[in-house]
Tab-separated table of C-alpha atoms and ligand atoms in Angstrom:
chain	number	residue	atom	x	y	z
A	137	MET	CA	41.849	15.620	1.417
A	138	LEU	CA	40.169	14.581	4.654
A	139	LEU	CA	41.752	12.219	7.153
A	140	ILE	CA	39.682	10.413	9.766
A	141	HIS	CA	42.095	9.056	12.319
A	142	ASN	CA	42.204	7.575	15.790
A	143	ILE	CA	39.492	5.073	14.789
A	144	GLY	CA	39.014	2.427	17.508
A	145	GLU	CA	37.481	-0.082	15.083
A	146	LEU	CA	37.009	0.343	11.339
A	147	VAL	CA	34.252	-2.000	10.137
A	148	VAL	CA	35.342	-3.016	6.636
A	149	VAL	CA	31.997	-3.989	5.099
A	150	PRO	CA	32.629	-5.214	1.517
A	151	PRO	CA	30.267	-4.260	-1.336
A	152	GLY	CA	26.967	-6.179	-1.485
A	153	PRO	CA	25.211	-8.444	-2.058
A	154	ILE	CA	26.391	-10.455	0.944
A	155	ALA	CA	24.538	-13.640	1.906
A	156	GLY	CA	24.644	-16.606	4.248
A	157	GLY	CA	27.810	-17.283	6.223
A	158	ALA	CA	29.465	-14.179	4.741
A	159	MET	CA	27.003	-12.035	6.730
A	160	ARG	CA	28.126	-13.572	10.014
A	161	THR	CA	31.598	-12.063	10.033
A	162	VAL	CA	33.086	-8.757	8.983
A	163	GLY	CA	36.682	-7.588	8.782
A	164	THR	CA	37.728	-4.976	11.330
A	165	ILE	CA	40.885	-2.902	11.756
A	166	GLN	CA	41.785	-1.632	15.208
A	167	GLY	CA	43.640	1.692	15.422
A	168	ALA	CA	42.664	2.616	11.868
A	169	ALA	CA	42.593	5.679	9.636
A	170	VAL	CA	40.656	6.542	6.464
A	171	LEU	CA	41.845	9.002	3.810
A	172	ILE	CA	39.203	10.657	1.675
A	173	ASP	CA	39.996	12.345	-1.630
A	174	GLY	CA	37.083	14.446	-2.868
A	175	ASP	CA	34.008	12.277	-2.472
A	176	LYS	CA	35.817	8.924	-2.453
A	177	ILE	CA	37.730	6.660	-0.094
A	178	ALA	CA	41.375	6.877	-1.215
A	179	TRP	CA	43.047	4.726	1.444
A	180	PHE	CA	42.236	2.945	4.684
A	181	GLY	CA	44.276	0.767	7.008
A	182	PRO	CA	46.143	0.713	10.304
A	183	GLU	CA	47.098	4.261	11.283
A	184	SER	CA	50.687	3.071	11.827
A	185	GLU	CA	50.933	2.458	8.053
A	186	LEU	CA	49.521	5.845	7.065
A	187	ASP	CA	51.585	7.989	4.716
A	188	LEU	CA	50.079	11.370	5.611
A	189	PRO	CA	49.661	13.669	2.595
A	190	PRO	CA	50.283	17.416	3.145
A	191	ASP	CA	47.371	19.857	3.694
A	192	CYS	CA	44.897	17.345	5.013
A	193	ASP	CA	41.795	18.283	6.997
A	194	VAL	CA	41.657	16.029	10.040
A	195	LEU	CA	38.707	14.514	11.900
A	196	ASP	CA	39.600	12.800	15.186
A	197	ALA	CA	37.347	9.753	15.746
A	198	GLN	CA	38.458	9.750	19.411
A	199	GLY	CA	38.703	5.974	19.505
A	200	GLY	CA	35.191	5.496	18.134
A	201	CYS	CA	34.034	2.889	15.656
A	202	VAL	CA	33.596	3.834	11.962
A	203	THR	CA	31.148	2.065	9.624
A	204	PRO	CA	29.712	2.763	6.152
A	205	GLY	CA	26.821	5.247	6.177
A	206	LEU	CA	23.527	3.451	6.748
A	207	ILE	CA	21.032	3.087	3.892
A	208	ASP	CA	17.309	3.114	4.686
A	209	CYS	CA	16.054	1.231	1.620
A	210	HIS	CA	12.269	1.301	2.312
A	211	THR	CA	10.501	4.407	3.630
A	212	HIS	CA	7.417	6.550	3.111
A	213	THR	CA	9.136	9.678	4.492
A	214	VAL	CA	7.076	12.187	2.473
A	215	PHE	CA	3.684	12.418	4.183
A	216	ALA	CA	1.389	14.927	5.871
A	217	GLY	CA	-0.716	14.495	8.993
A	218	THR	CA	-0.394	11.847	11.683
A	219	ARG	CA	-2.527	8.890	12.821
A	220	GLU	CA	-1.949	8.496	16.552
A	221	ASP	CA	-5.668	7.726	16.966
A	222	GLU	CA	-5.092	4.473	15.004
A	223	PHE	CA	-2.088	3.721	17.231
A	224	VAL	CA	-4.405	3.877	20.252
A	225	ARG	CA	-7.119	1.802	18.534
A	226	ARG	CA	-4.569	-0.915	17.777
A	227	ILE	CA	-3.393	-0.942	21.384
A	228	GLN	CA	-7.038	-1.469	22.307
A	229	GLY	CA	-7.348	-4.471	19.991
A	230	ALA	CA	-8.129	-3.335	16.418
A	231	SER	CA	-5.847	-4.666	13.671
A	232	TYR	CA	-4.132	-2.663	10.893
A	233	ALA	CA	-6.425	-4.345	8.322
A	234	GLN	CA	-9.607	-3.686	10.365
A	235	ILE	CA	-8.745	0.003	10.687
A	236	ALA	CA	-8.095	0.236	6.939
A	237	GLU	CA	-11.396	-1.515	6.129
A	238	ALA	CA	-13.238	0.936	8.414
A	239	GLY	CA	-11.997	3.882	6.321
A	240	GLY	CA	-8.822	4.628	8.275
A	241	GLY	CA	-5.290	3.830	7.261
A	242	ILE	CA	-3.562	4.988	4.080
A	243	LYS	CA	-6.627	6.934	2.898
A	244	VAL	CA	-6.409	9.312	5.866
A	245	THR	CA	-2.856	10.260	4.925
A	246	VAL	CA	-3.927	10.582	1.273
A	247	GLU	CA	-6.400	13.337	2.205
A	248	ALA	CA	-3.682	15.247	4.065
A	249	VAL	CA	-1.116	14.877	1.275
A	250	ARG	CA	-3.590	15.980	-1.413
A	251	ALA	CA	-4.301	19.129	0.627
A	252	ALA	CA	-0.606	19.967	1.072
A	253	THR	CA	1.591	22.026	-1.257
A	254	CYS	CA	5.065	20.954	-2.363
A	255	GLU	CA	6.563	23.514	0.032
A	256	GLU	CA	4.550	22.146	2.947
A	257	LEU	CA	5.587	18.581	2.160
A	258	ILE	CA	9.249	19.654	1.938
A	259	ASP	CA	8.983	21.451	5.288
A	260	LEU	CA	7.565	18.285	6.846
A	261	ALA	CA	9.999	15.826	5.259
A	262	ALA	CA	13.301	17.732	5.541
A	263	PRO	CA	13.489	17.539	9.365
A	264	ARG	CA	12.687	13.806	9.140
A	265	LEU	CA	15.633	13.321	6.798
A	266	SER	CA	17.799	15.350	9.167
A	267	ARG	CA	16.865	13.103	12.087
A	268	MET	CA	17.763	10.076	9.970
A	269	LEU	CA	21.089	11.684	9.058
A	270	GLU	CA	21.831	12.387	12.710
A	271	ASN	CA	21.301	8.650	13.300
A	272	GLY	CA	23.894	7.731	10.684
A	273	VAL	CA	21.721	7.330	7.575
A	274	THR	CA	23.232	8.791	4.384
A	275	THR	CA	20.865	7.361	1.718
A	276	VAL	CA	17.066	7.023	1.971
A	277	GLU	CA	14.588	5.436	-0.402
A	278	VAL	CA	11.304	7.398	-0.447
A	279	LYS	CA	8.031	6.233	-1.993
A	280	SER	CA	5.067	8.154	-3.356
A	281	GLY	CA	1.727	6.486	-2.669
A	282	TYR	CA	-0.204	9.049	-0.636
A	283	GLY	CA	-1.328	11.132	-3.632
A	284	LEU	CA	-3.219	8.509	-5.655
A	285	THR	CA	-4.063	10.902	-8.477
A	286	VAL	CA	-1.558	11.335	-11.278
A	287	ASP	CA	-0.935	14.957	-10.256
A	288	ASP	CA	-0.585	14.232	-6.542
A	289	GLU	CA	1.721	11.274	-7.152
A	290	ILE	CA	3.899	13.458	-9.405
A	291	LYS	CA	3.822	16.142	-6.686
A	292	MET	CA	5.171	13.638	-4.152
A	293	LEU	CA	7.912	12.518	-6.550
A	294	GLN	CA	8.862	16.146	-7.228
A	295	VAL	CA	9.142	16.719	-3.475
A	296	ALA	CA	11.433	13.693	-3.163
A	297	ARG	CA	13.596	14.895	-6.048
A	298	ARG	CA	13.816	18.390	-4.528
A	299	LEU	CA	14.870	16.900	-1.186
A	300	ASP	CA	17.579	14.916	-2.956
A	301	GLU	CA	18.886	18.093	-4.581
A	302	VAL	CA	19.053	20.216	-1.465
A	303	HIS	CA	19.387	17.881	1.534
A	304	PRO	CA	22.668	16.154	2.393
A	305	VAL	CA	20.873	12.792	2.529
A	306	GLU	CA	20.693	11.123	-0.895
A	307	VAL	CA	17.077	10.356	-1.793
A	308	VAL	CA	16.102	7.461	-4.070
A	309	SER	CA	12.541	7.722	-5.430
A	310	THR	CA	9.962	5.008	-5.952
A	311	TYR	CA	6.599	5.341	-7.718
A	312	LEU	CA	3.984	3.691	-5.468
A	313	ALA	CA	0.715	4.839	-7.041
A	314	ALA	CA	-0.413	1.226	-6.455
A	315	HIS	CA	-0.449	1.720	-2.669
A	316	THR	CA	-4.246	1.406	-2.481
A	317	THR	CA	-7.288	2.253	-4.615
A	318	PRO	CA	-8.456	5.783	-3.756
A	319	ARG	CA	-12.031	6.473	-2.641
A	320	GLU	CA	-13.128	7.926	-6.008
A	321	PHE	CA	-12.221	4.617	-7.730
A	322	GLU	CA	-13.795	2.382	-5.049
A	323	GLY	CA	-14.763	-0.925	-6.696
A	324	ARG	CA	-12.974	0.087	-9.931
A	325	THR	CA	-9.404	-0.872	-9.127
A	326	ASP	CA	-8.504	-1.807	-12.708
A	327	GLU	CA	-9.695	1.578	-13.950
A	328	TYR	CA	-7.538	3.242	-11.295
A	329	LEU	CA	-4.559	1.252	-12.552
A	330	ASP	CA	-5.363	2.322	-16.144
A	331	ALA	CA	-4.991	5.933	-14.978
A	332	VAL	CA	-1.749	5.640	-13.038
A	333	LEU	CA	-0.108	3.247	-15.522
A	334	ASP	CA	-0.943	5.435	-18.507
A	335	GLU	CA	1.938	5.331	-21.009
A	336	ALA	CA	2.342	9.112	-20.997
A	337	VAL	CA	2.501	9.211	-17.190
A	338	LEU	CA	5.145	6.494	-16.995
A	339	ALA	CA	7.129	8.125	-19.810
A	340	ARG	CA	7.041	11.439	-17.956
A	341	ILE	CA	8.284	9.832	-14.735
A	342	ARG	CA	11.154	8.314	-16.686
A	343	ASP	CA	11.992	11.390	-18.768
A	344	GLU	CA	11.929	13.799	-15.815
A	345	HIS	CA	13.898	11.335	-13.632
A	346	LEU	CA	11.123	11.388	-11.039
A	347	ALA	CA	11.563	7.764	-9.945
A	348	GLU	CA	13.959	4.849	-10.393
A	349	PHE	CA	11.695	2.143	-8.974
A	350	CYS	CA	8.055	1.090	-9.054
A	351	ASP	CA	6.441	-0.584	-6.045
A	352	VAL	CA	3.023	-2.135	-5.358
A	353	PHE	CA	1.248	-3.162	-2.145
A	354	CYS	CA	0.261	-6.754	-3.015
A	355	GLU	CA	-2.157	-7.685	-0.235
A	356	HIS	CA	-5.680	-9.046	0.339
A	357	ALA	CA	-8.261	-6.294	-0.410
A	358	VAL	CA	-5.527	-4.034	-1.868
A	359	PHE	CA	-3.908	-5.358	-5.103
A	360	ASP	CA	-3.918	-9.038	-6.054
A	361	VAL	CA	-1.027	-10.853	-7.715
A	362	GLU	CA	-2.297	-10.306	-11.266
A	363	GLN	CA	-2.823	-6.590	-10.661
A	364	ALA	CA	0.626	-6.347	-9.054
A	365	ARG	CA	2.163	-8.120	-12.042
A	366	ARG	CA	0.462	-5.648	-14.342
A	367	VAL	CA	1.810	-2.686	-12.353
A	368	LEU	CA	5.386	-3.924	-12.264
A	369	THR	CA	5.576	-5.037	-15.893
A	370	ALA	CA	4.014	-1.802	-17.212
A	371	ALA	CA	6.490	0.267	-15.183
A	372	ALA	CA	9.455	-1.899	-16.163
A	373	LYS	CA	8.744	-1.141	-19.843
A	374	HIS	CA	9.548	2.470	-18.950
A	375	GLY	CA	12.711	1.622	-17.071
A	376	LEU	CA	11.266	1.670	-13.542
A	377	LYS	CA	12.803	-1.250	-11.672
A	378	PRO	CA	10.349	-3.462	-9.772
A	379	ARG	CA	10.123	-3.862	-6.003
A	380	ILE	CA	7.146	-5.078	-4.019
A	381	HIS	CA	5.392	-4.967	-0.625
A	382	ALA	CA	5.026	-8.738	-0.319
A	383	ASP	CA	3.747	-11.315	2.166
A	384	GLN	CA	3.087	-8.796	4.969
A	385	ILE	CA	-0.296	-9.914	6.293
A	386	THR	CA	-1.672	-12.470	3.809
A	387	GLN	CA	0.176	-15.215	1.930
A	388	MET	CA	-0.973	-14.836	-1.671
A	389	GLY	CA	2.142	-15.623	-3.681
A	390	ALA	CA	3.451	-12.043	-3.836
A	391	THR	CA	7.057	-13.090	-3.242
A	392	VAL	CA	6.836	-15.709	-5.994
A	393	LEU	CA	5.721	-12.852	-8.249
A	394	ALA	CA	8.757	-10.844	-7.061
A	395	GLY	CA	10.987	-13.598	-8.377
A	396	GLU	CA	9.038	-13.937	-11.631
A	397	VAL	CA	9.355	-10.243	-12.500
A	398	GLY	CA	12.982	-10.097	-11.309
A	399	ALA	CA	12.201	-7.627	-8.519
A	400	VAL	CA	15.209	-5.860	-7.025
A	401	SER	CA	13.667	-6.392	-3.595
A	402	ALA	CA	10.713	-8.060	-1.891
A	403	ASP	CA	9.863	-6.199	1.296
A	404	HIS	CA	8.088	-7.170	4.562
A	405	LEU	CA	7.956	-11.030	4.204
A	406	GLU	CA	6.331	-11.591	7.617
A	407	VAL	CA	4.373	-14.543	6.133
A	408	VAL	CA	6.816	-15.628	3.393
A	409	ASP	CA	6.691	-19.316	2.387
A	410	ASP	CA	9.208	-21.776	0.907
A	411	ALA	CA	8.079	-21.085	-2.661
A	412	GLY	CA	8.690	-17.366	-2.137
A	413	ILE	CA	12.140	-18.006	-0.699
A	414	ALA	CA	13.044	-20.206	-3.686
A	415	ALA	CA	11.749	-17.584	-6.147
A	416	MET	CA	13.767	-14.784	-4.532
A	417	LYS	CA	16.883	-16.901	-4.548
A	418	GLU	CA	16.494	-17.768	-8.210
A	419	ALA	CA	16.019	-14.100	-9.180
A	420	GLY	CA	18.679	-12.580	-6.886
A	421	THR	CA	15.991	-10.530	-5.121
A	422	VAL	CA	17.006	-8.822	-1.860
A	423	ALA	CA	14.839	-9.739	1.152
A	424	VAL	CA	14.083	-6.416	2.858
A	425	LEU	CA	12.883	-6.888	6.438
A	426	LEU	CA	11.050	-4.167	8.360
A	427	PRO	CA	11.111	-5.160	12.048
A	428	GLY	CA	10.183	-1.626	13.153
A	429	CYS	CA	6.808	-2.153	11.449
A	430	SER	CA	5.982	-5.371	13.339
A	431	PHE	CA	7.282	-3.737	16.531
A	432	PHE	CA	5.029	-0.717	15.962
A	433	LEU	CA	1.961	-2.826	15.038
A	434	GLY	CA	2.620	-5.327	17.830
A	435	VAL	CA	2.547	-8.330	15.476
A	436	GLY	CA	4.903	-11.194	14.600
A	437	GLN	CA	8.256	-10.628	12.903
A	438	ALA	CA	9.435	-12.014	9.559
A	439	PRO	CA	11.411	-15.291	9.813
A	440	ALA	CA	14.809	-13.626	9.444
A	441	ARG	CA	16.851	-16.694	10.397
A	442	GLN	CA	15.071	-18.821	7.808
A	443	LEU	CA	15.850	-16.225	5.110
A	444	LEU	CA	19.468	-15.888	6.243
A	445	ASP	CA	19.907	-19.645	6.395
A	446	ALA	CA	18.526	-19.889	2.841
A	447	ASP	CA	21.511	-17.743	1.768
A	448	LEU	CA	19.407	-14.777	0.688
A	449	PRO	CA	20.901	-11.294	0.896
A	450	VAL	CA	18.853	-9.789	3.747
A	451	ALA	CA	18.475	-6.017	4.168
A	452	LEU	CA	16.859	-3.967	6.943
A	453	ALA	CA	14.835	-0.747	6.661
A	454	THR	CA	12.508	1.349	8.819
A	455	ASP	CA	9.358	1.463	6.595
A	456	TYR	CA	8.993	4.912	8.192
A	457	ASN	CA	5.336	5.967	7.652
A	458	PRO	CA	2.515	7.432	9.779
A	459	GLY	CA	0.389	4.264	9.807
A	460	SER	CA	2.383	1.121	10.361
A	461	SER	CA	5.851	2.291	11.399
A	462	MET	CA	6.366	5.712	12.937
A	463	VAL	CA	9.928	4.519	13.500
A	464	SER	CA	12.550	6.693	11.801
A	465	SER	CA	15.665	5.347	13.524
A	466	LEU	CA	17.424	2.673	11.479
A	467	PRO	CA	19.842	1.919	14.363
A	468	LEU	CA	16.803	1.163	16.547
A	469	VAL	CA	15.509	-1.156	13.805
A	470	MET	CA	18.897	-2.915	13.790
A	471	SER	CA	18.594	-3.459	17.552
A	472	ILE	CA	15.051	-4.818	17.144
A	473	ALA	CA	16.344	-7.178	14.425
A	474	CYS	CA	18.883	-8.469	16.963
A	475	THR	CA	16.584	-8.975	19.930
A	476	GLN	CA	13.355	-9.963	18.128
A	477	MET	CA	14.572	-11.742	14.985
A	478	GLY	CA	17.787	-13.385	16.097
A	479	MET	CA	20.061	-11.426	13.801
A	480	THR	CA	23.533	-10.689	15.121
A	481	PRO	CA	24.800	-7.083	15.233
A	482	THR	CA	27.213	-7.951	12.413
A	483	GLU	CA	24.363	-9.276	10.240
A	484	ALA	CA	22.262	-6.214	11.109
A	485	ILE	CA	24.991	-3.764	10.059
A	486	ILE	CA	25.635	-5.594	6.777
A	487	ALA	CA	21.854	-5.661	6.198
A	488	ALA	CA	21.604	-1.876	6.698
A	489	THR	CA	24.642	-1.046	4.519
A	490	ALA	CA	25.953	-3.379	1.781
A	491	ASN	CA	22.692	-5.275	1.195
A	492	ALA	CA	20.513	-2.170	1.530
A	493	ALA	CA	22.720	-0.622	-1.192
A	494	VAL	CA	21.759	-3.493	-3.505
A	495	ALA	CA	18.080	-2.873	-2.704
A	496	VAL	CA	18.470	0.695	-4.047
A	497	ASN	CA	20.740	-0.372	-6.932
A	498	ARG	CA	23.709	1.609	-5.616
A	499	GLN	CA	26.030	-1.222	-4.567
A	500	ASP	CA	28.757	0.031	-6.908
A	501	ARG	CA	28.967	3.341	-5.057
A	502	VAL	CA	27.709	3.135	-1.449
A	503	GLY	CA	27.212	0.779	1.483
A	504	ALA	CA	30.807	-0.453	1.749
A	505	ILE	CA	34.307	0.523	2.794
A	506	ALA	CA	36.644	-0.023	-0.162
A	507	VAL	CA	39.059	2.158	-2.092
A	508	GLY	CA	37.125	4.055	-4.765
A	509	MET	CA	33.747	3.765	-2.998
A	510	GLN	CA	31.960	6.994	-2.149
A	511	ALA	CA	33.018	8.256	1.288
A	512	ASP	CA	29.710	7.838	3.158
A	513	LEU	CA	30.793	7.073	6.718
A	514	VAL	CA	29.513	7.142	10.270
A	515	VAL	CA	31.773	7.906	13.225
A	516	LEU	CA	30.330	6.437	16.427
A	517	ASP	CA	31.091	7.299	20.009
A	518	VAL	CA	31.168	3.618	20.927
A	519	PRO	CA	34.367	1.609	20.420
A	520	ASN	CA	32.998	-1.318	18.389
A	521	HIS	CA	30.038	-2.143	16.141
A	522	LEU	CA	28.470	-4.629	18.568
A	523	ARG	CA	27.872	-1.788	21.000
A	524	TRP	CA	25.794	0.148	18.438
A	525	CYS	CA	23.029	-2.484	18.418
A	526	TYR	CA	23.530	-3.209	22.099
A	527	GLU	CA	22.164	0.209	23.133
A	528	PRO	CA	18.673	0.432	21.545
A	529	GLY	CA	17.286	3.947	21.406
A	530	ARG	CA	20.530	5.751	22.204
A	531	ASN	CA	21.950	7.801	19.352
A	532	CYS	CA	25.582	6.656	19.286
A	533	VAL	CA	26.510	8.780	16.232
A	534	ARG	CA	29.301	11.333	16.670
A	535	ALA	CA	29.722	12.486	13.055
A	536	VAL	CA	28.406	11.676	9.612
A	537	ILE	CA	30.339	12.005	6.345
A	538	LYS	CA	28.357	12.090	3.079
A	539	ALA	CA	30.323	12.019	-0.197
A	540	GLY	CA	33.454	13.180	1.631
A	541	LEU	CA	31.805	16.088	3.474
A	542	GLU	CA	31.067	16.259	7.167
A	543	VAL	CA	27.326	16.849	7.288
A	544	ALA	CA	25.480	17.783	10.437
A	545	ILE	CA	22.222	19.603	10.245
A	546	SER	CA	19.847	20.479	13.035
A	547	GLU	CA	16.231	19.439	12.883
A	548	ARG	CA	14.935	22.974	13.353
A	549	SER	CA	16.881	24.586	10.518
A	550	ALA	CA	16.405	21.859	7.912
A	551	GLY	CA	13.149	23.016	6.322
A	552	GLN	CA	14.380	26.628	6.191
A	553	LEU	CA	17.627	25.540	4.600
A	554	VAL	CA	15.870	23.598	1.880
A	555	ARG	CA	13.537	26.471	1.070
A	556	ALA	CA	16.304	29.105	1.175
A	557	HIS	CA	18.177	26.979	-1.325
A	558	ALA	CA	15.101	26.736	-3.542
A	559	ALA	CA	14.552	30.532	-3.314
A	560	THR	CA	18.106	31.407	-4.389
A	561	GLU	CA	17.726	29.250	-7.479
A	562	GLU	CA	14.458	30.827	-8.598
B	740	NIG	O1	4.677	-0.463	4.270
B	740	NIG	N1	1.934	-1.664	3.592
B	740	NIG	C1	1.631	-0.626	3.028
B	740	NIG	N2	2.227	0.536	3.219
B	740	NIG	C2	2.811	0.917	4.436
B	740	NIG	C3	1.789	1.445	5.371
B	740	NIG	C4	1.356	2.776	4.946
B	740	NIG	C5	0.354	3.416	5.861
B	740	NIG	O2	-0.325	2.773	6.676
B	740	NIG	O3	0.266	4.658	5.748
B	740	NIG	C6	3.694	-0.190	4.948
B	740	NIG	O4	3.486	-0.786	6.000
B	741	FE	FE1	6.086	0.243	3.215
């Protein structure tokens, strides 16, 4: 058993989904302790009421705050190459859409990912996951979408599955072949979709457990609503749950589609409208907001208060990717949500734990502090949860527990560790 004691403030986030007024407050216990049995929370409460079992390993929180492990429910963490030239062009006035139309954007990363081997992609992604872990993130959703051939998309999903097997961070995979139409199918988008939605391909993804979700970038000049509907319904027939990049730049009814297909989440929502909000509410879709993306692109934020006031379960994620959000710190995203979107620190923490767990369909196991939940916990070196969001850019994490184990892994050794693990199994 593992005891975490001397906790200044235990933030007792209940399991999601949590919406509306329930996001504004959270239970806390001062002077708390948590007992972990195997990979699960066995007891928590005031330390004065603790009945200490014999032979317990002990972790001293030194008066720090303890929260559930963070869940980054929307990322593109597997990628090769970087696009700092586009970053500079945007600063000088070009928009994300203009750069994409001029041949930049996603397609640049596609070339780099196609040229990379599985091992190279693992070596690039493992240190990114380690940095996320060091910032308190214990579960990360990772999308394909930079391969855009059946083989390269499968390669990306295999990389994500390998990372899940060998890295302490839990990786949830999403098939995003419908990220854009690749060069070789220019002007033949429906034929491209025929290829990546082939029955045998989707059956293979299901049978080899390569992805749990299917996503599509529904946007002007990318995929329209009818194409997005086709993607999500074809994938759902093979058990891939729908989620969608919706209402980021252009309002075209993508969030209404999210509701119609019963999407688990609709993500971005910078230009969401009332019809989209009503559709999400009807379907129980989680509103995933990505304020690091708007911060990085220098554009307007999603109307978080409007979504919260509509009683939708709101989640936060980084959208970590080399084009529109080279932001890998979910705590920084929580701070941006506070200062730029009017979310309170309490709402931000619930959005990055309990509600993010719903967005990756793991609300029965992670994202909350309750007896029987998996022991995914963050020990902070600040005394309360308000202080975490109050110090943007500072890593306030003292220790991270994943499934009952203290996990700390340095950025430099991560890639080696993953490959050493792979080598011993071969
Ligand atoms: O979520 N919107 C589409 N996909 C990413 C951007 C990917 C890229 O530019 O490489 C996003 O913002
Ligand atoms: Fe994205």
